[in-house]
Amino acid sequence: MNRPSPDDPVQDGLHRLDGYLYWQAELAEARREATAFCDRLPWLTTGERHDLEEEYARARVDMAKAAIRRIADRCTELRAEYEARYQHLRRRTVALTLGTASCILTVWELLRH
């Protein structure tokens, strides 16, 4: 996926909207899971059920936030690794190209004389 350019407000806005919609889906799923969990506990009073649903949903959202942070951190690490590898490969390719061109020119000059 391409990163939004600071010069492209449309792409930036679309990425922000995508993140917002993703997060809203996470919140809705946390609430659904909390309700389903409490449905298996019919002896809870209304207040207990409400409190348990809130706590369950909050814990689920906290876990989702932690997972997203870990994924984002790993993406940053991988990006840095790949950029470093790319730069290394680029330097090697340029050096090899220049070395090969130099050898070809040297041989050509030797053969000309």
PDB file of N, CA and C in Angstrom, residues 6-113:
ATOM      1  N   PRO A   6       2.287  14.055   1.492  1.00  0.00           N
ATOM      2  CA  PRO A   6       1.788  15.288   2.110  1.00  0.00           C
ATOM      3  C   PRO A   6       1.206  16.232   1.070  1.00  0.00           C
ATOM      4  N   ASP A   7       1.585  16.037  -0.193  1.00  0.00           N
ATOM      5  CA  ASP A   7       1.084  16.881  -1.266  1.00  0.00           C
ATOM      6  C   ASP A   7      -0.236  16.372  -1.827  1.00  0.00           C
ATOM      7  N   ASP A   8      -0.708  15.217  -1.352  1.00  0.00           N
ATOM      8  CA  ASP A   8      -1.931  14.626  -1.888  1.00  0.00           C
ATOM      9  C   ASP A   8      -2.987  14.540  -0.788  1.00  0.00           C
ATOM     10  N   PRO A   9      -3.741  15.608  -0.585  1.00  0.00           N
ATOM     11  CA  PRO A   9      -4.734  15.609   0.488  1.00  0.00           C
ATOM     12  C   PRO A   9      -5.858  14.611   0.265  1.00  0.00           C
ATOM     13  N   VAL A  10      -6.146  14.268  -0.991  1.00  0.00           N
ATOM     14  CA  VAL A  10      -7.211  13.292  -1.263  1.00  0.00           C
ATOM     15  C   VAL A  10      -6.797  11.925  -0.734  1.00  0.00           C
ATOM     16  N   GLN A  11      -5.586  11.486  -1.080  1.00  0.00           N
ATOM     17  CA  GLN A  11      -5.107  10.190  -0.592  1.00  0.00           C
ATOM     18  C   GLN A  11      -5.011  10.181   0.930  1.00  0.00           C
ATOM     19  N   ASP A  12      -4.518  11.271   1.492  1.00  0.00           N
ATOM     20  CA  ASP A  12      -4.413  11.373   2.946  1.00  0.00           C
ATOM     21  C   ASP A  12      -5.801  11.243   3.578  1.00  0.00           C
ATOM     22  N   GLY A  13      -6.770  11.933   3.009  1.00  0.00           N
ATOM     23  CA  GLY A  13      -8.138  11.867   3.527  1.00  0.00           C
ATOM     24  C   GLY A  13      -8.720  10.473   3.403  1.00  0.00           C
ATOM     25  N   LEU A  14      -8.453   9.803   2.287  1.00  0.00           N
ATOM     26  CA  LEU A  14      -8.959   8.440   2.112  1.00  0.00           C
ATOM     27  C   LEU A  14      -8.332   7.476   3.113  1.00  0.00           C
ATOM     28  N   HIS A  15      -7.031   7.655   3.375  1.00  0.00           N
ATOM     29  CA  HIS A  15      -6.373   6.793   4.368  1.00  0.00           C
ATOM     30  C   HIS A  15      -6.936   7.051   5.767  1.00  0.00           C
ATOM     31  N   ARG A  16      -7.200   8.306   6.073  1.00  0.00           N
ATOM     32  CA  ARG A  16      -7.779   8.627   7.385  1.00  0.00           C
ATOM     33  C   ARG A  16      -9.190   8.050   7.514  1.00  0.00           C
ATOM     34  N   LEU A  17      -9.973   8.161   6.451  1.00  0.00           N
ATOM     35  CA  LEU A  17     -11.329   7.606   6.454  1.00  0.00           C
ATOM     36  C   LEU A  17     -11.283   6.097   6.615  1.00  0.00           C
ATOM     37  N   ASP A  18     -10.356   5.450   5.918  1.00  0.00           N
ATOM     38  CA  ASP A  18     -10.200   4.009   6.034  1.00  0.00           C
ATOM     39  C   ASP A  18      -9.867   3.615   7.473  1.00  0.00           C
ATOM     40  N   GLY A  19      -8.951   4.352   8.088  1.00  0.00           N
ATOM     41  CA  GLY A  19      -8.593   4.070   9.485  1.00  0.00           C
ATOM     42  C   GLY A  19      -9.761   4.277  10.425  1.00  0.00           C
ATOM     43  N   TYR A  20     -10.512   5.338  10.194  1.00  0.00           N
ATOM     44  CA  TYR A  20     -11.682   5.620  11.025  1.00  0.00           C
ATOM     45  C   TYR A  20     -12.713   4.492  10.907  1.00  0.00           C
ATOM     46  N   LEU A  21     -13.001   4.082   9.681  1.00  0.00           N
ATOM     47  CA  LEU A  21     -13.987   3.022   9.474  1.00  0.00           C
ATOM     48  C   LEU A  21     -13.506   1.702  10.079  1.00  0.00           C
ATOM     49  N   TYR A  22     -12.224   1.424   9.940  1.00  0.00           N
ATOM     50  CA  TYR A  22     -11.667   0.215  10.545  1.00  0.00           C
ATOM     51  C   TYR A  22     -11.853   0.250  12.062  1.00  0.00           C
ATOM     52  N   TRP A  23     -11.539   1.396  12.664  1.00  0.00           N
ATOM     53  CA  TRP A  23     -11.638   1.497  14.117  1.00  0.00           C
ATOM     54  C   TRP A  23     -13.092   1.403  14.586  1.00  0.00           C
ATOM     55  N   GLN A  24     -14.020   1.992  13.845  1.00  0.00           N
ATOM     56  CA  GLN A  24     -15.433   1.889  14.199  1.00  0.00           C
ATOM     57  C   GLN A  24     -15.895   0.430  14.136  1.00  0.00           C
ATOM     58  N   ALA A  25     -15.401  -0.313  13.161  1.00  0.00           N
ATOM     59  CA  ALA A  25     -15.735  -1.737  13.069  1.00  0.00           C
ATOM     60  C   ALA A  25     -15.157  -2.497  14.262  1.00  0.00           C
ATOM     61  N   GLU A  26     -13.946  -2.134  14.692  1.00  0.00           N
ATOM     62  CA  GLU A  26     -13.355  -2.766  15.881  1.00  0.00           C
ATOM     63  C   GLU A  26     -14.205  -2.505  17.121  1.00  0.00           C
ATOM     64  N   LEU A  27     -14.648  -1.260  17.281  1.00  0.00           N
ATOM     65  CA  LEU A  27     -15.483  -0.920  18.439  1.00  0.00           C
ATOM     66  C   LEU A  27     -16.793  -1.681  18.416  1.00  0.00           C
ATOM     67  N   ALA A  28     -17.424  -1.761  17.251  1.00  0.00           N
ATOM     68  CA  ALA A  28     -18.689  -2.486  17.131  1.00  0.00           C
ATOM     69  C   ALA A  28     -18.487  -3.975  17.432  1.00  0.00           C
ATOM     70  N   GLU A  29     -17.392  -4.547  16.947  1.00  0.00           N
ATOM     71  CA  GLU A  29     -17.112  -5.959  17.214  1.00  0.00           C
ATOM     72  C   GLU A  29     -16.862  -6.189  18.701  1.00  0.00           C
ATOM     73  N   ALA A  30     -16.181  -5.271  19.358  1.00  0.00           N
ATOM     74  CA  ALA A  30     -15.944  -5.393  20.807  1.00  0.00           C
ATOM     75  C   ALA A  30     -17.277  -5.383  21.550  1.00  0.00           C
ATOM     76  N   ARG A  31     -18.181  -4.508  21.142  1.00  0.00           N
ATOM     77  CA  ARG A  31     -19.505  -4.461  21.798  1.00  0.00           C
ATOM     78  C   ARG A  31     -20.288  -5.749  21.550  1.00  0.00           C
ATOM     79  N   ARG A  32     -20.236  -6.262  20.304  1.00  0.00           N
ATOM     80  CA  ARG A  32     -20.939  -7.525  19.999  1.00  0.00           C
ATOM     81  C   ARG A  32     -20.383  -8.668  20.832  1.00  0.00           C
ATOM     82  N   GLU A  33     -19.057  -8.744  20.938  1.00  0.00           N
ATOM     83  CA  GLU A  33     -18.448  -9.807  21.740  1.00  0.00           C
ATOM     84  C   GLU A  33     -18.846  -9.682  23.207  1.00  0.00           C
ATOM     85  N   ALA A  34     -18.871  -8.461  23.721  1.00  0.00           N
ATOM     86  CA  ALA A  34     -19.241  -8.245  25.124  1.00  0.00           C
ATOM     87  C   ALA A  34     -20.680  -8.680  25.369  1.00  0.00           C
ATOM     88  N   THR A  35     -21.573  -8.337  24.461  1.00  0.00           N
ATOM     89  CA  THR A  35     -22.980  -8.733  24.604  1.00  0.00           C
ATOM     90  C   THR A  35     -23.115 -10.242  24.540  1.00  0.00           C
ATOM     91  N   ALA A  36     -22.432 -10.884  23.585  1.00  0.00           N
ATOM     92  CA  ALA A  36     -22.496 -12.344  23.460  1.00  0.00           C
ATOM     93  C   ALA A  36     -21.943 -13.021  24.704  1.00  0.00           C
ATOM     94  N   PHE A  37     -20.878 -12.471  25.264  1.00  0.00           N
ATOM     95  CA  PHE A  37     -20.306 -13.036  26.489  1.00  0.00           C
ATOM     96  C   PHE A  37     -21.307 -12.948  27.635  1.00  0.00           C
ATOM     97  N   CYS A  38     -21.913 -11.794  27.797  1.00  0.00           N
ATOM     98  CA  CYS A  38     -22.862 -11.609  28.893  1.00  0.00           C
ATOM     99  C   CYS A  38     -24.147 -12.406  28.683  1.00  0.00           C
ATOM    100  N   ASP A  39     -24.497 -12.689  27.440  1.00  0.00           N
ATOM    101  CA  ASP A  39     -25.674 -13.525  27.160  1.00  0.00           C
ATOM    102  C   ASP A  39     -25.514 -14.925  27.731  1.00  0.00           C
ATOM    103  N   ARG A  40     -24.275 -15.379  27.893  1.00  0.00           N
ATOM    104  CA  ARG A  40     -24.012 -16.707  28.462  1.00  0.00           C
ATOM    105  C   ARG A  40     -24.053 -16.699  29.987  1.00  0.00           C
ATOM    106  N   LEU A  41     -24.299 -15.520  30.570  1.00  0.00           N
ATOM    107  CA  LEU A  41     -24.358 -15.386  32.031  1.00  0.00           C
ATOM    108  C   LEU A  41     -25.724 -14.822  32.428  1.00  0.00           C
ATOM    109  N   PRO A  42     -26.761 -15.631  32.355  1.00  0.00           N
ATOM    110  CA  PRO A  42     -28.118 -15.117  32.563  1.00  0.00           C
ATOM    111  C   PRO A  42     -28.400 -14.667  34.001  1.00  0.00           C
ATOM    112  N   TRP A  43     -27.606 -15.050  34.948  1.00  0.00           N
ATOM    113  CA  TRP A  43     -27.850 -14.696  36.341  1.00  0.00           C
ATOM    114  C   TRP A  43     -27.416 -13.273  36.699  1.00  0.00           C
ATOM    115  N   LEU A  44     -26.747 -12.586  35.775  1.00  0.00           N
ATOM    116  CA  LEU A  44     -26.302 -11.227  36.069  1.00  0.00           C
ATOM    117  C   LEU A  44     -27.490 -10.276  36.206  1.00  0.00           C
ATOM    118  N   THR A  45     -27.358  -9.359  37.141  1.00  0.00           N
ATOM    119  CA  THR A  45     -28.369  -8.302  37.234  1.00  0.00           C
ATOM    120  C   THR A  45     -28.129  -7.325  36.076  1.00  0.00           C
ATOM    121  N   THR A  46     -29.068  -6.443  35.851  1.00  0.00           N
ATOM    122  CA  THR A  46     -28.935  -5.466  34.778  1.00  0.00           C
ATOM    123  C   THR A  46     -27.692  -4.601  34.971  1.00  0.00           C
ATOM    124  N   GLY A  47     -27.464  -4.157  36.189  1.00  0.00           N
ATOM    125  CA  GLY A  47     -26.291  -3.331  36.478  1.00  0.00           C
ATOM    126  C   GLY A  47     -24.995  -4.095  36.292  1.00  0.00           C
ATOM    127  N   GLU A  48     -24.972  -5.343  36.785  1.00  0.00           N
ATOM    128  CA  GLU A  48     -23.775  -6.168  36.631  1.00  0.00           C
ATOM    129  C   GLU A  48     -23.490  -6.433  35.148  1.00  0.00           C
ATOM    130  N   ARG A  49     -24.567  -6.732  34.441  1.00  0.00           N
ATOM    131  CA  ARG A  49     -24.410  -6.992  32.999  1.00  0.00           C
ATOM    132  C   ARG A  49     -23.829  -5.770  32.287  1.00  0.00           C
ATOM    133  N   HIS A  50     -24.391  -4.606  32.594  1.00  0.00           N
ATOM    134  CA  HIS A  50     -23.912  -3.370  31.975  1.00  0.00           C
ATOM    135  C   HIS A  50     -22.429  -3.151  32.299  1.00  0.00           C
ATOM    136  N   ASP A  51     -22.077  -3.287  33.588  1.00  0.00           N
ATOM    137  CA  ASP A  51     -20.685  -3.094  34.003  1.00  0.00           C
ATOM    138  C   ASP A  51     -19.750  -4.102  33.327  1.00  0.00           C
ATOM    139  N   LEU A  52     -20.184  -5.360  33.263  1.00  0.00           N
ATOM    140  CA  LEU A  52     -19.354  -6.398  32.656  1.00  0.00           C
ATOM    141  C   LEU A  52     -19.197  -6.166  31.151  1.00  0.00           C
ATOM    142  N   GLU A  53     -20.272  -5.770  30.487  1.00  0.00           N
ATOM    143  CA  GLU A  53     -20.187  -5.470  29.056  1.00  0.00           C
ATOM    144  C   GLU A  53     -19.210  -4.327  28.802  1.00  0.00           C
ATOM    145  N   GLU A  54     -19.300  -3.288  29.623  1.00  0.00           N
ATOM    146  CA  GLU A  54     -18.400  -2.147  29.466  1.00  0.00           C
ATOM    147  C   GLU A  54     -16.941  -2.561  29.676  1.00  0.00           C
ATOM    148  N   GLU A  55     -16.698  -3.339  30.729  1.00  0.00           N
ATOM    149  CA  GLU A  55     -15.327  -3.757  31.032  1.00  0.00           C
ATOM    150  C   GLU A  55     -14.785  -4.693  29.952  1.00  0.00           C
ATOM    151  N   TYR A  56     -15.622  -5.619  29.502  1.00  0.00           N
ATOM    152  CA  TYR A  56     -15.204  -6.553  28.451  1.00  0.00           C
ATOM    153  C   TYR A  56     -14.855  -5.786  27.175  1.00  0.00           C
ATOM    154  N   ALA A  57     -15.740  -4.870  26.783  1.00  0.00           N
ATOM    155  CA  ALA A  57     -15.512  -4.089  25.559  1.00  0.00           C
ATOM    156  C   ALA A  57     -14.248  -3.239  25.694  1.00  0.00           C
ATOM    157  N   ARG A  58     -14.058  -2.628  26.872  1.00  0.00           N
ATOM    158  CA  ARG A  58     -12.863  -1.814  27.085  1.00  0.00           C
ATOM    159  C   ARG A  58     -11.599  -2.661  26.985  1.00  0.00           C
ATOM    160  N   ALA A  59     -11.618  -3.849  27.600  1.00  0.00           N
ATOM    161  CA  ALA A  59     -10.449  -4.737  27.538  1.00  0.00           C
ATOM    162  C   ALA A  59     -10.182  -5.176  26.098  1.00  0.00           C
ATOM    163  N   ARG A  60     -11.232  -5.471  25.378  1.00  0.00           N
ATOM    164  CA  ARG A  60     -11.093  -5.890  23.973  1.00  0.00           C
ATOM    165  C   ARG A  60     -10.510  -4.755  23.123  1.00  0.00           C
ATOM    166  N   VAL A  61     -10.975  -3.534  23.349  1.00  0.00           N
ATOM    167  CA  VAL A  61     -10.466  -2.371  22.614  1.00  0.00           C
ATOM    168  C   VAL A  61      -8.994  -2.128  22.971  1.00  0.00           C
ATOM    169  N   ASP A  62      -8.654  -2.286  24.251  1.00  0.00           N
ATOM    170  CA  ASP A  62      -7.253  -2.123  24.660  1.00  0.00           C
ATOM    171  C   ASP A  62      -6.355  -3.145  23.967  1.00  0.00           C
ATOM    172  N   MET A  63      -6.845  -4.388  23.849  1.00  0.00           N
ATOM    173  CA  MET A  63      -6.068  -5.415  23.152  1.00  0.00           C
ATOM    174  C   MET A  63      -5.912  -5.062  21.679  1.00  0.00           C
ATOM    175  N   ALA A  64      -6.962  -4.549  21.062  1.00  0.00           N
ATOM    176  CA  ALA A  64      -6.889  -4.162  19.648  1.00  0.00           C
ATOM    177  C   ALA A  64      -5.888  -3.018  19.464  1.00  0.00           C
ATOM    178  N   LYS A  65      -5.913  -2.035  20.367  1.00  0.00           N
ATOM    179  CA  LYS A  65      -4.959  -0.922  20.277  1.00  0.00           C
ATOM    180  C   LYS A  65      -3.525  -1.433  20.387  1.00  0.00           C
ATOM    181  N   ALA A  66      -3.287  -2.342  21.323  1.00  0.00           N
ATOM    182  CA  ALA A  66      -1.940  -2.889  21.510  1.00  0.00           C
ATOM    183  C   ALA A  66      -1.500  -3.662  20.264  1.00  0.00           C
ATOM    184  N   ALA A  67      -2.413  -4.420  19.685  1.00  0.00           N
ATOM    185  CA  ALA A  67      -2.073  -5.179  18.479  1.00  0.00           C
ATOM    186  C   ALA A  67      -1.751  -4.242  17.325  1.00  0.00           C
ATOM    187  N   ILE A  68      -2.537  -3.192  17.175  1.00  0.00           N
ATOM    188  CA  ILE A  68      -2.305  -2.233  16.097  1.00  0.00           C
ATOM    189  C   ILE A  68      -0.964  -1.531  16.289  1.00  0.00           C
ATOM    190  N   ARG A  69      -0.639  -1.186  17.544  1.00  0.00           N
ATOM    191  CA  ARG A  69       0.662  -0.556  17.811  1.00  0.00           C
ATOM    192  C   ARG A  69       1.811  -1.489  17.451  1.00  0.00           C
ATOM    193  N   ARG A  70       1.668  -2.780  17.830  1.00  0.00           N
ATOM    194  CA  ARG A  70       2.726  -3.748  17.501  1.00  0.00           C
ATOM    195  C   ARG A  70       2.886  -3.892  15.985  1.00  0.00           C
ATOM    196  N   ILE A  71       1.764  -3.944  15.287  1.00  0.00           N
ATOM    197  CA  ILE A  71       1.815  -4.075  13.827  1.00  0.00           C
ATOM    198  C   ILE A  71       2.449  -2.834  13.214  1.00  0.00           C
ATOM    199  N   ALA A  72       2.046  -1.665  13.672  1.00  0.00           N
ATOM    200  CA  ALA A  72       2.610  -0.414  13.136  1.00  0.00           C
ATOM    201  C   ALA A  72       4.110  -0.337  13.413  1.00  0.00           C
ATOM    202  N   ASP A  73       4.521  -0.716  14.618  1.00  0.00           N
ATOM    203  CA  ASP A  73       5.951  -0.708  14.945  1.00  0.00           C
ATOM    204  C   ASP A  73       6.718  -1.675  14.048  1.00  0.00           C
ATOM    205  N   ARG A  74       6.148  -2.851  13.837  1.00  0.00           N
ATOM    206  CA  ARG A  74       6.817  -3.845  12.988  1.00  0.00           C
ATOM    207  C   ARG A  74       6.892  -3.353  11.543  1.00  0.00           C
ATOM    208  N   CYS A  75       5.836  -2.708  11.068  1.00  0.00           N
ATOM    209  CA  CYS A  75       5.857  -2.144   9.709  1.00  0.00           C
ATOM    210  C   CYS A  75       6.966  -1.104   9.575  1.00  0.00           C
ATOM    211  N   THR A  76       7.130  -0.281  10.600  1.00  0.00           N
ATOM    212  CA  THR A  76       8.191   0.728  10.583  1.00  0.00           C
ATOM    213  C   THR A  76       9.561   0.063  10.552  1.00  0.00           C
ATOM    214  N   GLU A  77       9.732  -0.988  11.364  1.00  0.00           N
ATOM    215  CA  GLU A  77      10.999  -1.720  11.376  1.00  0.00           C
ATOM    216  C   GLU A  77      11.284  -2.345  10.012  1.00  0.00           C
ATOM    217  N   LEU A  78      10.272  -2.986   9.431  1.00  0.00           N
ATOM    218  CA  LEU A  78      10.462  -3.627   8.134  1.00  0.00           C
ATOM    219  C   LEU A  78      10.776  -2.610   7.050  1.00  0.00           C
ATOM    220  N   ARG A  79      10.094  -1.473   7.102  1.00  0.00           N
ATOM    221  CA  ARG A  79      10.359  -0.422   6.108  1.00  0.00           C
ATOM    222  C   ARG A  79      11.820   0.020   6.185  1.00  0.00           C
ATOM    223  N   ALA A  80      12.311   0.232   7.418  1.00  0.00           N
ATOM    224  CA  ALA A  80      13.707   0.649   7.588  1.00  0.00           C
ATOM    225  C   ALA A  80      14.658  -0.435   7.077  1.00  0.00           C
ATOM    226  N   GLU A  81      14.353  -1.708   7.388  1.00  0.00           N
ATOM    227  CA  GLU A  81      15.201  -2.802   6.909  1.00  0.00           C
ATOM    228  C   GLU A  81      15.225  -2.856   5.388  1.00  0.00           C
ATOM    229  N   TYR A  82      14.046  -2.773   4.772  1.00  0.00           N
ATOM    230  CA  TYR A  82      13.971  -2.866   3.313  1.00  0.00           C
ATOM    231  C   TYR A  82      14.619  -1.668   2.640  1.00  0.00           C
ATOM    232  N   GLU A  83      14.469  -0.499   3.220  1.00  0.00           N
ATOM    233  CA  GLU A  83      15.131   0.673   2.654  1.00  0.00           C
ATOM    234  C   GLU A  83      16.651   0.531   2.730  1.00  0.00           C
ATOM    235  N   ALA A  84      17.144   0.009   3.852  1.00  0.00           N
ATOM    236  CA  ALA A  84      18.589  -0.202   3.992  1.00  0.00           C
ATOM    237  C   ALA A  84      19.080  -1.236   2.985  1.00  0.00           C
ATOM    238  N   ARG A  85      18.311  -2.325   2.826  1.00  0.00           N
ATOM    239  CA  ARG A  85      18.699  -3.346   1.850  1.00  0.00           C
ATOM    240  C   ARG A  85      18.677  -2.789   0.437  1.00  0.00           C
ATOM    241  N   TYR A  86      17.655  -1.996   0.145  1.00  0.00           N
ATOM    242  CA  TYR A  86      17.547  -1.394  -1.183  1.00  0.00           C
ATOM    243  C   TYR A  86      18.734  -0.485  -1.459  1.00  0.00           C
ATOM    244  N   GLN A  87      19.098   0.350  -0.492  1.00  0.00           N
ATOM    245  CA  GLN A  87      20.239   1.250  -0.671  1.00  0.00           C
ATOM    246  C   GLN A  87      21.528   0.459  -0.879  1.00  0.00           C
ATOM    247  N   HIS A  88      21.694  -0.617  -0.107  1.00  0.00           N
ATOM    248  CA  HIS A  88      22.884  -1.455  -0.245  1.00  0.00           C
ATOM    249  C   HIS A  88      22.921  -2.094  -1.640  1.00  0.00           C
ATOM    250  N   LEU A  89      21.791  -2.637  -2.065  1.00  0.00           N
ATOM    251  CA  LEU A  89      21.719  -3.255  -3.387  1.00  0.00           C
ATOM    252  C   LEU A  89      21.951  -2.222  -4.488  1.00  0.00           C
ATOM    253  N   ARG A  90      21.415  -1.048  -4.310  1.00  0.00           N
ATOM    254  CA  ARG A  90      21.603   0.024  -5.295  1.00  0.00           C
ATOM    255  C   ARG A  90      23.078   0.404  -5.406  1.00  0.00           C
ATOM    256  N   ARG A  91      23.758   0.563  -4.259  1.00  0.00           N
ATOM    257  CA  ARG A  91      25.182   0.890  -4.291  1.00  0.00           C
ATOM    258  C   ARG A  91      25.988  -0.214  -4.983  1.00  0.00           C
ATOM    259  N   ARG A  92      25.670  -1.466  -4.673  1.00  0.00           N
ATOM    260  CA  ARG A  92      26.377  -2.586  -5.300  1.00  0.00           C
ATOM    261  C   ARG A  92      26.137  -2.606  -6.803  1.00  0.00           C
ATOM    262  N   THR A  93      24.904  -2.355  -7.213  1.00  0.00           N
ATOM    263  CA  THR A  93      24.582  -2.366  -8.643  1.00  0.00           C
ATOM    264  C   THR A  93      25.312  -1.249  -9.376  1.00  0.00           C
ATOM    265  N   VAL A  94      25.321  -0.061  -8.793  1.00  0.00           N
ATOM    266  CA  VAL A  94      26.036   1.060  -9.414  1.00  0.00           C
ATOM    267  C   VAL A  94      27.524   0.751  -9.493  1.00  0.00           C
ATOM    268  N   ALA A  95      28.085   0.222  -8.420  1.00  0.00           N
ATOM    269  CA  ALA A  95      29.513  -0.104  -8.412  1.00  0.00           C
ATOM    270  C   ALA A  95      29.829  -1.177  -9.455  1.00  0.00           C
ATOM    271  N   LEU A  96      28.996  -2.197  -9.533  1.00  0.00           N
ATOM    272  CA  LEU A  96      29.209  -3.258 -10.511  1.00  0.00           C
ATOM    273  C   LEU A  96      29.081  -2.717 -11.934  1.00  0.00           C
ATOM    274  N   THR A  97      28.093  -1.871 -12.166  1.00  0.00           N
ATOM    275  CA  THR A  97      27.908  -1.280 -13.495  1.00  0.00           C
ATOM    276  C   THR A  97      29.106  -0.424 -13.885  1.00  0.00           C
ATOM    277  N   LEU A  98      29.557   0.420 -12.963  1.00  0.00           N
ATOM    278  CA  LEU A  98      30.719   1.266 -13.251  1.00  0.00           C
ATOM    279  C   LEU A  98      31.975   0.428 -13.465  1.00  0.00           C
ATOM    280  N   GLY A  99      32.150  -0.596 -12.659  1.00  0.00           N
ATOM    281  CA  GLY A  99      33.317  -1.476 -12.811  1.00  0.00           C
ATOM    282  C   GLY A  99      33.290  -2.203 -14.138  1.00  0.00           C
ATOM    283  N   THR A 100      32.131  -2.707 -14.508  1.00  0.00           N
ATOM    284  CA  THR A 100      31.999  -3.414 -15.785  1.00  0.00           C
ATOM    285  C   THR A 100      32.246  -2.469 -16.954  1.00  0.00           C
ATOM    286  N   ALA A 101      31.665  -1.276 -16.897  1.00  0.00           N
ATOM    287  CA  ALA A 101      31.873  -0.295 -17.969  1.00  0.00           C
ATOM    288  C   ALA A 101      33.344   0.081 -18.063  1.00  0.00           C
ATOM    289  N   SER A 102      33.989   0.241 -16.933  1.00  0.00           N
ATOM    290  CA  SER A 102      35.411   0.578 -16.914  1.00  0.00           C
ATOM    291  C   SER A 102      36.241  -0.529 -17.560  1.00  0.00           C
ATOM    292  N   CYS A 103      35.942  -1.768 -17.221  1.00  0.00           N
ATOM    293  CA  CYS A 103      36.671  -2.899 -17.808  1.00  0.00           C
ATOM    294  C   CYS A 103      36.443  -2.976 -19.314  1.00  0.00           C
ATOM    295  N   ILE A 104      35.219  -2.800 -19.744  1.00  0.00           N
ATOM    296  CA  ILE A 104      34.908  -2.852 -21.176  1.00  0.00           C
ATOM    297  C   ILE A 104      35.644  -1.749 -21.920  1.00  0.00           C
ATOM    298  N   LEU A 105      35.615  -0.537 -21.356  1.00  0.00           N
ATOM    299  CA  LEU A 105      36.329   0.574 -22.008  1.00  0.00           C
ATOM    300  C   LEU A 105      37.824   0.337 -22.053  1.00  0.00           C
ATOM    301  N   THR A 106      38.387  -0.222 -21.001  1.00  0.00           N
ATOM    302  CA  THR A 106      39.822  -0.514 -20.962  1.00  0.00           C
ATOM    303  C   THR A 106      40.176  -1.541 -22.027  1.00  0.00           C
ATOM    304  N   VAL A 107      39.385  -2.606 -22.109  1.00  0.00           N
ATOM    305  CA  VAL A 107      39.644  -3.641 -23.111  1.00  0.00           C
ATOM    306  C   VAL A 107      39.473  -3.061 -24.502  1.00  0.00           C
ATOM    307  N   TRP A 108      38.493  -2.253 -24.700  1.00  0.00           N
ATOM    308  CA  TRP A 108      38.250  -1.638 -26.020  1.00  0.00           C
ATOM    309  C   TRP A 108      39.438  -0.758 -26.426  1.00  0.00           C
ATOM    310  N   GLU A 109      39.923   0.048 -25.466  1.00  0.00           N
ATOM    311  CA  GLU A 109      41.065   0.905 -25.753  1.00  0.00           C
ATOM    312  C   GLU A 109      42.319   0.082 -26.050  1.00  0.00           C
ATOM    313  N   LEU A 110      42.498  -0.996 -25.325  1.00  0.00           N
ATOM    314  CA  LEU A 110      43.659  -1.867 -25.559  1.00  0.00           C
ATOM    315  C   LEU A 110      43.588  -2.517 -26.945  1.00  0.00           C
ATOM    316  N   LEU A 111      42.415  -2.913 -27.334  1.00  0.00           N
ATOM    317  CA  LEU A 111      42.247  -3.563 -28.628  1.00  0.00           C
ATOM    318  C   LEU A 111      42.354  -2.560 -29.778  1.00  0.00           C
ATOM    319  N   ARG A 112      42.007  -1.309 -29.534  1.00  0.00           N
ATOM    320  CA  ARG A 112      42.096  -0.280 -30.574  1.00  0.00           C
ATOM    321  C   ARG A 112      43.547   0.026 -30.919  1.00  0.00           C
ATOM    322  N   HIS A 113      44.444  -0.103 -29.980  1.00  0.00           N
ATOM    323  CA  HIS A 113      45.853   0.282 -30.229  1.00  0.00           C
ATOM    324  C   HIS A 113      46.667  -0.901 -30.512  1.00  0.00           C
TER     325      HIS A 113
END
